[in-house]
Amino acid sequence: MKDLKPIIEKMDFSAPEIAEILDSSEAEDLEMLLAKAYTVKNSFFGENIYLRGLIELSNYCNCNCLYCGIRNDNKKIERYLIEDDDVLNIVRFALKKKLNGIVIQAGEIRSKEFTSRITSLLSKIFKITGDDFRITLSLGEQSSDVLNEWFEAGARRYLLRIETSSESLFKKIHPSDYKHSFRSRLKCLDEIRKTGYQTGTGVMIGLPFQTNQDLANDIIFMKYNEIDMIGMGPYIVHPDTPLYEYKNLILPAENRFELSLKMIAIARIMMPYVNIASATALQSLDTFGREKGLKAGANVLMPNITPAGFKQKYILYHNKPYKDDSPEDSIKTMESKAGLFGEKFIYDDYGDSRQYILRTQK
Ligand code: 5AD
C-alpha cells in the first residue's frame, strides 16, 4: 500500500495524484485529507459559513438529462412556477432572516417569455432589497444576450454545473441532441464568465460509468478554468429516470458520500479562495451530510427557503432531505446542526468569491 502522506501534505496535486487519493480506502488518508482541507478553509475564512437562501422557482424543464427527476419526459410530476408576488414574499422572508443573498434555481427554459419574466422579477426584487443584495442565478444554459440582460438587471453570480468534464461521460448521461451538448455547456460557462458574473460550476460524484480519473480531471478543470464557486455533490438515483437502470453500477451510499467529501477537500486544498457549497445531496446520504461537507472544506450553505408546497415538487433525486420543512425550519435546523459542528453563520459579509476578486483584479 502506498504512503499518501507526502502527497496529501502538498498544496497542489496532479491529476494522477488526485486519483490516487480518491482510490485510497485507508481511513487514515481520509482523516488526514479532511483535516488538512479544514485547516486551509479556516486559515482563509475562519469558522464562518456564508448563507444563501435557495428558491426553487419552477420545475418546468425543457431538458431531458438522464439522471434528473424534473426532466421533461417525467410525466409523473406536477409542474409549478412560483408567481412573482410569492417570490417577493420569500425575498421579504430572506431579508427578515438577515440573508443578504438568494439563489434562484429552476429547470432550463429558454423561451423569451421565461427569460423576460426573470428580468422583470430581478428588478422587482431589487426594489424591495435595495442594491445591497446578491442574487445568484441557476437557470441552465442561456444565450449571451440573456446572460447580459440578467447581469444588467443586477444578477451577479451564475451557477452552471458541467456535471462532468469528460465529454464521453457527459454523452452517457444526457440524450444526444443539441439541447444537451457538452461543447455548448462549456461555451455557456465561458459566456457567463465573460459577462462578468462570479462563475460557479460543479459535477456529480459517483455517477455510473465515472472513474476516479474522471473526477481528478474535474478538479483540474475547475482549477485551470479559474472557477469562482463550486457546487458538487453525490449522484443519487431517481427511480423515474433512465439512468436508474444502471443503479447497480454505482458505489454504495457510504462510499459515494466519502468520495464526495474527498472531492470537496481536494478542491479546497487546491483552490483555497473559491467558495464551495456543501450540497444538499450530501444530506440525502448522511444525516449530517452538509455539516460534514463544512468539515471537509466547504464554506457556503444554501438553506432552502422555497415554501414546502413547492419544495415537495422540486425533486431532482430520491430522498430529498427536509422537503416538508417550512423555510423558517430549514434555517433553524441548519443553524443548530452547523453549531454542533462548531461552525457559525455570518450575516454581515456578502461572501463574494475571493477567487473572483483576485481574478478580476489581475
Ligand atoms: N443526483 C444528484 N444531483 C442531481 N442533479 C440533478 N439530478 C441529480 C441526481 N439524480 C444536480 C445536477 C444539476 C443540479 C441542479 O442538480 O448536477 O446541475
PDB file of C-alpha atoms and ligand atoms in Angstrom, residues 65-70 105-106 138 160-163 185 202-205 207 231-238 241 243 281 314-318, ligand 1:
ATOM      1  CA  CYS A  65     -30.982  14.794 -18.542  1.00  0.00           C
ATOM      2  CA  LEU A  66     -30.994  11.054 -17.928  1.00  0.00           C
ATOM      3  CA  TYR A  67     -30.397  11.384 -14.164  1.00  0.00           C
ATOM      4  CA  CYS A  68     -32.734  14.207 -13.233  1.00  0.00           C
ATOM      5  CA  GLY A  69     -36.189  13.889 -11.679  1.00  0.00           C
ATOM      6  CA  ILE A  70     -37.569  17.063 -13.266  1.00  0.00           C
ATOM      7  CA  GLN A 105     -32.907  27.955  -9.399  1.00  0.00           C
ATOM      8  CA  ALA A 106     -35.256  26.405 -11.947  1.00  0.00           C
ATOM      9  CA  SER A 138     -29.018  28.862 -11.639  1.00  0.00           C
ATOM     10  CA  LEU A 160     -23.974  26.184 -14.275  1.00  0.00           C
ATOM     11  CA  ARG A 161     -22.761  22.729 -13.446  1.00  0.00           C
ATOM     12  CA  ILE A 162     -20.861  20.981 -16.195  1.00  0.00           C
ATOM     13  CA  GLU A 163     -21.860  17.708 -14.462  1.00  0.00           C
ATOM     14  CA  ARG A 185     -22.202  23.731 -21.919  1.00  0.00           C
ATOM     15  CA  GLY A 202     -19.660  21.638 -10.381  1.00  0.00           C
ATOM     16  CA  VAL A 203     -20.054  17.972 -11.072  1.00  0.00           C
ATOM     17  CA  MET A 204     -21.893  14.940  -9.806  1.00  0.00           C
ATOM     18  CA  ILE A 205     -19.837  12.401  -7.917  1.00  0.00           C
ATOM     19  CA  LEU A 207     -22.153   8.523 -11.448  1.00  0.00           C
ATOM     20  CA  GLY A 231     -21.149  23.172  -6.030  1.00  0.00           C
ATOM     21  CA  MET A 232     -20.704  19.447  -6.300  1.00  0.00           C
ATOM     22  CA  GLY A 233     -22.418  16.567  -4.640  1.00  0.00           C
ATOM     23  CA  PRO A 234     -23.060  12.857  -4.865  1.00  0.00           C
ATOM     24  CA  TYR A 235     -25.175  11.420  -7.640  1.00  0.00           C
ATOM     25  CA  ILE A 236     -28.352   9.998  -6.176  1.00  0.00           C
ATOM     26  CA  VAL A 237     -30.678   7.785  -8.137  1.00  0.00           C
ATOM     27  CA  HIS A 238     -34.186   8.802  -9.111  1.00  0.00           C
ATOM     28  CA  THR A 241     -35.241   8.441 -14.804  1.00  0.00           C
ATOM     29  CA  LEU A 243     -30.175   6.277 -15.522  1.00  0.00           C
ATOM     30  CA  ALA A 281     -27.440  15.985  -1.937  1.00  0.00           C
ATOM     31  CA  TYR A 314     -38.810  20.019  -6.960  1.00  0.00           C
ATOM     32  CA  ILE A 315     -37.382  16.540  -6.689  1.00  0.00           C
ATOM     33  CA  LEU A 316     -34.180  16.048  -8.664  1.00  0.00           C
ATOM     34  CA  TYR A 317     -33.277  12.820  -6.866  1.00  0.00           C
ATOM     35  CA  HIS A 318     -34.628  10.294  -4.407  1.00  0.00           C
TER      36      HIS A 318
HETATM   37  N1  5AD B   1     -28.409  13.248  -8.219  1.00  0.00           N
HETATM   38  C1  5AD B   1     -27.617  14.277  -7.808  1.00  0.00           C
HETATM   39  N2  5AD B   1     -27.652  15.502  -8.336  1.00  0.00           N
HETATM   40  C2  5AD B   1     -28.536  15.716  -9.326  1.00  0.00           C
HETATM   41  N3  5AD B   1     -28.791  16.815 -10.056  1.00  0.00           N
HETATM   42  C3  5AD B   1     -29.776  16.532 -10.922  1.00  0.00           C
HETATM   43  N4  5AD B   1     -30.167  15.258 -10.776  1.00  0.00           N
HETATM   44  C4  5AD B   1     -29.408  14.722  -9.797  1.00  0.00           C
HETATM   45  C5  5AD B   1     -29.313  13.443  -9.212  1.00  0.00           C
HETATM   46  N5  5AD B   1     -30.093  12.436  -9.611  1.00  0.00           N
HETATM   47  C6  5AD B   1     -27.996  18.041  -9.931  1.00  0.00           C
HETATM   48  C7  5AD B   1     -27.293  18.353 -11.260  1.00  0.00           C
HETATM   49  C8  5AD B   1     -27.876  19.694 -11.645  1.00  0.00           C
HETATM   50  C9  5AD B   1     -28.312  20.255 -10.312  1.00  0.00           C
HETATM   51  C10 5AD B   1     -29.349  21.310 -10.397  1.00  0.00           C
HETATM   52  O1  5AD B   1     -28.804  19.128  -9.643  1.00  0.00           O
HETATM   53  O2  5AD B   1     -25.898  18.473 -11.035  1.00  0.00           O
HETATM   54  O3  5AD B   1     -26.955  20.543 -12.287  1.00  0.00           O
END
